[in-house]
């Protein structure tokens, strides 16, 4: 019997190893709508917001499905390259049937847009819900780490954020002391949406040490007229537009528009709405910070 004990011990260890590995392979991810248990390393991932696509790209993962608003050129613009994926419709109303056909092992959804269909998404695959739509800069950074944790490599997500923070700190160190009040305003066909201190862009301004013109607890004042913009009177105005003409084109000769400090001082900059307002990711943060440095302060 003594001769059998070493073999028996080896057998026990061999049988225990897969059990231990399996236990380590299962983790609970805390997100905006609760907790989701994930086993293994998901590889078939569906992303329902642009910021999640960029987060996955930073982790060297290509989603099998993306809610791309049926505009694949936006994904190419976001990532700076073409990737192979299947569209699952719009971010506002993703197609559940198309998502199911892809047989995902992880779905990443947005709280504001997809909270109402969380149970349906969870019935298809493990789903984590994060805050992209009205998330702050800190929310977006935390989302990268949470997504990395969900795919089984939290340390890589933390490294991505640390590298990004270093780049942002370098940019911030070059911005001269100033008291200018900044605003990002999205121009639609007939009104303005003003991004506040609670918005993604507003929190980026704070991170690089410049002031936001509109202090508020809600991220956006939507559907306002020119008079509201005039009342706020920002010193620097970034106007996010889509191709095809917006209210921004219509106000150029308006005397009220001409009275805004940013207009008078030549500090109005038209920017791409996708890059400034729709993508909301770490790459966007660096773009905005670099644009502030180069366009406003003329520092390269």
Short mmCIF file of C-alpha atoms in Angstrom, two decimals:
data_model
loop_
_atom_site.label_atom_id
_atom_site.label_comp_id
_atom_site.label_asym_id
_atom_site.label_seq_id
_atom_site.Cartn_x
_atom_site.Cartn_y
_atom_site.Cartn_z
CA UNK A 1 0.00 0.00 0.00
CA UNK A 2 2.87 2.37 0.73
CA UNK A 3 4.10 2.03 -2.83
CA UNK A 4 0.74 3.20 -4.15
CA UNK A 5 0.55 6.42 -2.15
CA UNK A 6 2.79 8.61 -4.37
CA UNK A 7 0.83 7.60 -7.47
CA UNK A 8 -2.40 8.22 -5.63
CA UNK A 9 -1.18 11.68 -4.60
CA UNK A 10 -0.25 12.51 -8.18
CA UNK A 11 -3.67 11.38 -9.33
CA UNK A 12 -5.39 13.57 -6.76
CA UNK A 13 -3.31 16.59 -7.77
CA UNK A 14 -4.01 15.92 -11.45
CA UNK A 15 -7.74 15.76 -10.86
CA UNK A 16 -7.69 18.85 -8.64
CA UNK A 17 -5.81 21.06 -11.11
CA UNK A 18 -8.66 21.45 -13.62
CA UNK A 19 -11.07 22.13 -10.76
CA UNK A 20 -8.81 24.90 -9.40
CA UNK A 21 -8.29 26.34 -12.89
CA UNK A 22 -12.03 26.33 -13.48
CA UNK A 23 -12.63 28.14 -10.19
CA UNK A 24 -10.11 30.82 -11.15
CA UNK A 25 -11.66 31.06 -14.59
CA UNK A 26 -15.03 32.17 -13.26
CA UNK A 27 -15.31 35.77 -12.10
CA UNK A 28 -18.06 38.20 -11.20
CA UNK A 29 -18.09 41.56 -12.96
CA UNK A 30 -19.83 44.43 -11.21
CA UNK A 31 -21.47 46.88 -13.61
CA UNK A 32 -24.16 49.58 -13.74
CA UNK A 33 -27.08 47.16 -13.49
CA UNK A 34 -25.70 44.59 -11.10
CA UNK A 35 -23.30 41.67 -11.37
CA UNK A 36 -22.59 39.25 -14.20
CA UNK A 37 -20.72 35.96 -13.88
CA UNK A 38 -18.31 35.21 -16.71
CA UNK A 39 -16.46 31.94 -17.21
CA UNK A 40 -13.39 31.63 -19.38
CA UNK A 41 -12.11 34.28 -21.78
CA UNK A 42 -14.84 35.63 -24.07
CA UNK A 43 -13.81 35.89 -27.71
CA UNK A 44 -17.14 36.42 -29.47
CA UNK A 45 -18.00 39.87 -28.19
CA UNK A 46 -20.78 42.23 -29.28
CA UNK A 47 -20.23 45.95 -28.57
CA UNK A 48 -23.26 48.24 -28.56
CA UNK A 49 -21.43 51.58 -28.26
CA UNK A 50 -18.50 53.15 -30.08
CA UNK A 51 -16.47 53.68 -26.91
CA UNK A 52 -16.63 49.95 -26.21
CA UNK A 53 -15.26 49.21 -29.68
CA UNK A 54 -12.26 51.45 -29.04
CA UNK A 55 -11.74 49.92 -25.60
CA UNK A 56 -11.67 46.44 -27.13
CA UNK A 57 -9.26 47.64 -29.81
CA UNK A 58 -6.90 48.92 -27.13
CA UNK A 59 -7.02 45.39 -25.72
CA UNK A 60 -6.27 43.87 -29.17
CA UNK A 61 -9.75 42.41 -29.59
CA UNK A 62 -12.05 42.72 -32.61
CA UNK A 63 -15.76 42.35 -31.78
CA UNK A 64 -17.81 39.91 -33.85
CA UNK A 65 -20.72 42.35 -33.78
CA UNK A 66 -21.04 46.12 -33.45
CA UNK A 67 -24.00 48.47 -33.26
CA UNK A 68 -22.53 50.79 -35.88
CA UNK A 69 -25.67 52.80 -36.75
CA UNK A 70 -25.46 51.03 -40.13
CA UNK A 71 -22.52 53.30 -40.96
CA UNK A 72 -19.36 51.18 -41.05
CA UNK A 73 -17.31 54.22 -42.00
CA UNK A 74 -17.77 55.44 -38.42
CA UNK A 75 -15.95 52.38 -37.10
CA UNK A 76 -13.10 52.95 -39.53
CA UNK A 77 -12.93 56.60 -38.46
CA UNK A 78 -13.01 55.64 -34.79
CA UNK A 79 -10.23 53.07 -35.00
CA UNK A 80 -8.24 54.49 -37.90
CA UNK A 81 -8.44 51.16 -39.68
CA UNK A 82 -10.86 48.67 -41.19
CA UNK A 83 -11.93 45.64 -39.18
CA UNK A 84 -14.13 42.66 -40.01
CA UNK A 85 -17.37 42.44 -38.02
CA UNK A 86 -21.13 42.06 -38.42
CA UNK A 87 -23.43 45.03 -37.92
CA UNK A 88 -26.19 44.51 -35.37
CA UNK A 89 -28.02 47.70 -36.26
CA UNK A 90 -28.14 51.02 -34.47
CA UNK A 91 -26.92 51.93 -31.04
CA UNK A 92 -30.39 53.17 -30.13
CA UNK A 93 -32.18 50.01 -31.28
CA UNK A 94 -29.78 47.09 -31.72
CA UNK A 95 -31.24 44.07 -33.49
CA UNK A 96 -31.59 41.30 -30.92
CA UNK A 97 -32.05 38.63 -33.57
CA UNK A 98 -28.82 39.59 -35.30
CA UNK A 99 -27.01 39.58 -31.96
CA UNK A 100 -28.34 36.11 -31.17
CA UNK A 101 -27.26 34.74 -34.56
CA UNK A 102 -23.67 35.72 -33.76
CA UNK A 103 -23.71 33.46 -30.67
CA UNK A 104 -21.71 35.89 -28.53
CA UNK A 105 -20.12 34.91 -25.25
CA UNK A 106 -20.16 38.54 -24.02
CA UNK A 107 -22.31 41.60 -24.78
CA UNK A 108 -21.24 45.10 -23.72
CA UNK A 109 -24.20 47.48 -23.46
CA UNK A 110 -24.84 51.10 -22.46
CA UNK A 111 -26.98 51.91 -19.43
CA UNK A 112 -28.96 54.77 -20.95
CA UNK A 113 -29.58 53.17 -24.34
CA UNK A 114 -29.91 49.51 -23.41
CA UNK A 115 -30.96 49.33 -19.78
CA UNK A 116 -34.53 48.52 -20.82
CA UNK A 117 -33.42 45.46 -22.81
CA UNK A 118 -30.82 44.20 -20.34
CA UNK A 119 -32.80 41.07 -19.50
CA UNK A 120 -33.25 40.24 -23.19
CA UNK A 121 -29.56 40.73 -23.86
CA UNK A 122 -28.65 38.63 -20.83
CA UNK A 123 -30.82 35.82 -22.16
CA UNK A 124 -28.57 35.75 -25.24
CA UNK A 125 -25.19 35.97 -23.50
CA UNK A 126 -23.55 37.32 -20.34
CA UNK A 127 -24.02 41.08 -20.52
CA UNK A 128 -22.25 43.93 -18.76
CA UNK A 129 -23.78 47.40 -18.78
CA UNK A 130 -21.53 50.46 -18.63
CA UNK A 131 -22.02 54.22 -18.83
CA UNK A 132 -21.00 55.56 -22.23
CA UNK A 133 -23.90 57.76 -23.38
CA UNK A 134 -23.58 60.29 -20.56
CA UNK A 135 -20.45 58.96 -18.90
CA UNK A 136 -17.70 61.21 -17.63
CA UNK A 137 -14.06 60.85 -18.59
CA UNK A 138 -13.47 58.82 -15.41
CA UNK A 139 -16.42 56.56 -16.29
CA UNK A 140 -14.89 55.87 -19.69
CA UNK A 141 -11.49 55.05 -18.20
CA UNK A 142 -13.07 52.72 -15.65
CA UNK A 143 -15.02 51.05 -18.47
CA UNK A 144 -11.77 50.03 -20.14
CA UNK A 145 -10.64 48.26 -16.96
CA UNK A 146 -14.05 46.61 -16.48
CA UNK A 147 -14.08 45.36 -20.07
CA UNK A 148 -10.54 44.02 -19.64
CA UNK A 149 -11.62 42.25 -16.46
CA UNK A 150 -14.61 40.76 -18.29
CA UNK A 151 -12.36 39.27 -20.98
CA UNK A 152 -9.95 37.90 -18.39
CA UNK A 153 -7.09 40.41 -18.51
CA UNK A 154 -7.76 43.21 -16.04
CA UNK A 155 -4.06 44.03 -15.75
CA UNK A 156 -3.89 44.85 -19.44
CA UNK A 157 -6.80 47.27 -19.11
CA UNK A 158 -5.11 48.96 -16.17
CA UNK A 159 -1.93 49.32 -18.23
CA UNK A 160 -3.85 50.82 -21.15
CA UNK A 161 -5.34 53.44 -18.83
CA UNK A 162 -1.99 54.12 -17.15
CA UNK A 163 -0.31 54.72 -20.52
CA UNK A 164 -3.16 56.99 -21.54
CA UNK A 165 -2.94 58.94 -18.28
CA UNK A 166 0.75 59.53 -18.91
CA UNK A 167 0.06 60.93 -22.37
CA UNK A 168 -2.69 63.20 -21.01
CA UNK A 169 -0.45 64.44 -18.20
CA UNK A 170 2.22 65.36 -20.73
CA UNK A 171 -0.29 67.35 -22.77
CA UNK A 172 -1.67 69.07 -19.65
CA UNK A 173 1.85 70.09 -18.59
CA UNK A 174 2.21 72.10 -21.80
CA UNK A 175 -1.01 74.10 -21.46
CA UNK A 176 -0.24 77.62 -20.20
CA UNK A 177 -2.02 79.07 -17.17
CA UNK A 178 -5.22 80.73 -18.33
CA UNK A 179 -8.74 81.66 -17.31
CA UNK A 180 -10.49 80.88 -20.59
CA UNK A 181 -13.90 79.20 -20.37
CA UNK A 182 -14.32 76.34 -22.83
CA UNK A 183 -17.43 74.79 -24.35
CA UNK A 184 -18.25 71.99 -26.73
CA UNK A 185 -21.51 72.71 -28.55
CA UNK A 186 -23.10 70.22 -30.95
CA UNK A 187 -24.82 71.99 -33.85
CA UNK A 188 -27.77 70.19 -35.40
CA UNK A 189 -29.94 71.38 -38.28
CA UNK A 190 -31.99 73.75 -36.12
CA UNK A 191 -30.61 73.96 -32.55
CA UNK A 192 -27.68 73.47 -30.20
CA UNK A 193 -26.74 70.88 -27.58
CA UNK A 194 -24.39 72.39 -25.01
CA UNK A 195 -22.00 70.07 -23.16
CA UNK A 196 -21.54 70.92 -19.51
CA UNK A 197 -18.92 70.33 -16.83
CA UNK A 198 -20.57 66.93 -16.19
CA UNK A 199 -20.13 65.79 -19.78
CA UNK A 200 -17.34 63.71 -21.25
CA UNK A 201 -15.75 66.75 -22.91
CA UNK A 202 -16.26 68.87 -19.79
CA UNK A 203 -14.43 66.36 -17.64
CA UNK A 204 -11.61 66.21 -20.18
CA UNK A 205 -11.27 69.99 -19.95
CA UNK A 206 -11.01 69.63 -16.16
CA UNK A 207 -8.42 66.87 -16.50
CA UNK A 208 -6.11 69.08 -18.56
CA UNK A 209 -6.62 72.11 -16.33
CA UNK A 210 -9.00 74.35 -18.27
CA UNK A 211 -12.43 75.61 -17.25
CA UNK A 212 -15.78 74.57 -18.64
CA UNK A 213 -18.10 77.46 -19.47
CA UNK A 214 -21.27 75.75 -18.26
CA UNK A 215 -21.34 74.22 -14.78
CA UNK A 216 -24.18 71.74 -14.36
CA UNK A 217 -25.02 68.32 -12.94
CA UNK A 218 -26.50 67.03 -16.20
CA UNK A 219 -24.07 66.34 -19.06
CA UNK A 220 -25.95 68.14 -21.84
CA UNK A 221 -28.42 70.97 -22.35
CA UNK A 222 -30.21 69.80 -25.47
CA UNK A 223 -32.26 71.67 -28.03
CA UNK A 224 -31.37 75.22 -27.02
CA UNK A 225 -31.33 78.33 -29.15
CA UNK A 226 -28.62 80.85 -29.92
CA UNK A 227 -29.73 83.11 -27.08
CA UNK A 228 -28.66 80.49 -24.52
CA UNK A 229 -25.23 80.20 -26.08
CA UNK A 230 -24.93 83.98 -26.08
CA UNK A 231 -25.88 84.11 -22.38
CA UNK A 232 -23.14 81.63 -21.46
CA UNK A 233 -20.65 83.53 -23.62
CA UNK A 234 -17.75 81.03 -23.77
CA UNK A 235 -14.21 82.24 -24.46
CA UNK A 236 -13.42 79.14 -26.54
CA UNK A 237 -16.08 77.36 -28.56
CA UNK A 238 -15.68 73.96 -30.19
CA UNK A 239 -18.60 73.40 -32.55
CA UNK A 240 -19.22 69.75 -33.43
CA UNK A 241 -20.98 69.30 -36.76
CA UNK A 242 -22.06 66.62 -39.21
CA UNK A 243 -21.66 67.03 -42.98
CA UNK A 244 -24.54 68.60 -44.84
CA UNK A 245 -25.04 71.90 -43.06
CA UNK A 246 -26.14 72.82 -39.53
CA UNK A 247 -27.33 75.82 -37.57
CA UNK A 248 -23.66 76.78 -37.27
CA UNK A 249 -23.71 77.76 -40.95
CA UNK A 250 -26.81 79.87 -40.43
CA UNK A 251 -25.60 82.13 -37.60
CA UNK A 252 -22.38 83.48 -39.04
CA UNK A 253 -23.85 86.90 -39.89
CA UNK A 254 -26.10 87.09 -36.83
CA UNK A 255 -25.24 90.06 -34.60
CA UNK A 256 -25.87 88.03 -31.42
CA UNK A 257 -23.44 85.39 -32.61
CA UNK A 258 -20.86 88.06 -33.36
CA UNK A 259 -21.11 89.28 -29.76
CA UNK A 260 -19.87 86.00 -28.26
CA UNK A 261 -16.35 86.32 -26.82
CA UNK A 262 -15.08 83.24 -28.66
CA UNK A 263 -16.28 84.65 -31.97
CA UNK A 264 -14.80 88.07 -31.34
CA UNK A 265 -11.42 86.59 -30.41
CA UNK A 266 -11.24 84.09 -33.25
CA UNK A 267 -11.48 81.09 -30.92
CA UNK A 268 -14.32 79.19 -32.59
CA UNK A 269 -13.29 75.84 -34.06
CA UNK A 270 -15.49 73.55 -36.11
CA UNK A 271 -14.80 69.91 -35.24
CA UNK A 272 -16.11 66.53 -36.31
CA UNK A 273 -19.17 65.42 -34.34
CA UNK A 274 -18.24 61.74 -34.48
CA UNK A 275 -14.82 62.33 -32.98
CA UNK A 276 -15.88 64.86 -30.36
CA UNK A 277 -19.35 63.76 -29.29
CA UNK A 278 -20.17 60.24 -30.48
CA UNK A 279 -17.06 58.14 -29.89
CA UNK A 280 -16.35 59.13 -26.24
CA UNK A 281 -13.24 57.03 -25.69
CA UNK A 282 -9.62 57.41 -24.66
CA UNK A 283 -8.56 58.27 -28.18
CA UNK A 284 -11.18 61.04 -28.20
CA UNK A 285 -9.81 62.41 -24.93
CA UNK A 286 -6.32 62.63 -26.39
CA UNK A 287 -7.66 64.23 -29.57
CA UNK A 288 -9.52 66.93 -27.63
CA UNK A 289 -6.53 67.59 -25.36
CA UNK A 290 -4.16 67.87 -28.30
CA UNK A 291 -6.56 70.15 -30.17
CA UNK A 292 -6.86 72.45 -27.16
CA UNK A 293 -3.08 72.60 -26.94
CA UNK A 294 -2.46 73.22 -30.64
CA UNK A 295 -5.53 75.17 -31.81
CA UNK A 296 -6.20 77.35 -28.79
CA UNK A 297 -2.71 77.84 -27.38
CA UNK A 298 -0.68 77.27 -30.57
CA UNK A 299 1.61 74.78 -28.86
CA UNK A 300 2.70 71.83 -30.99
#
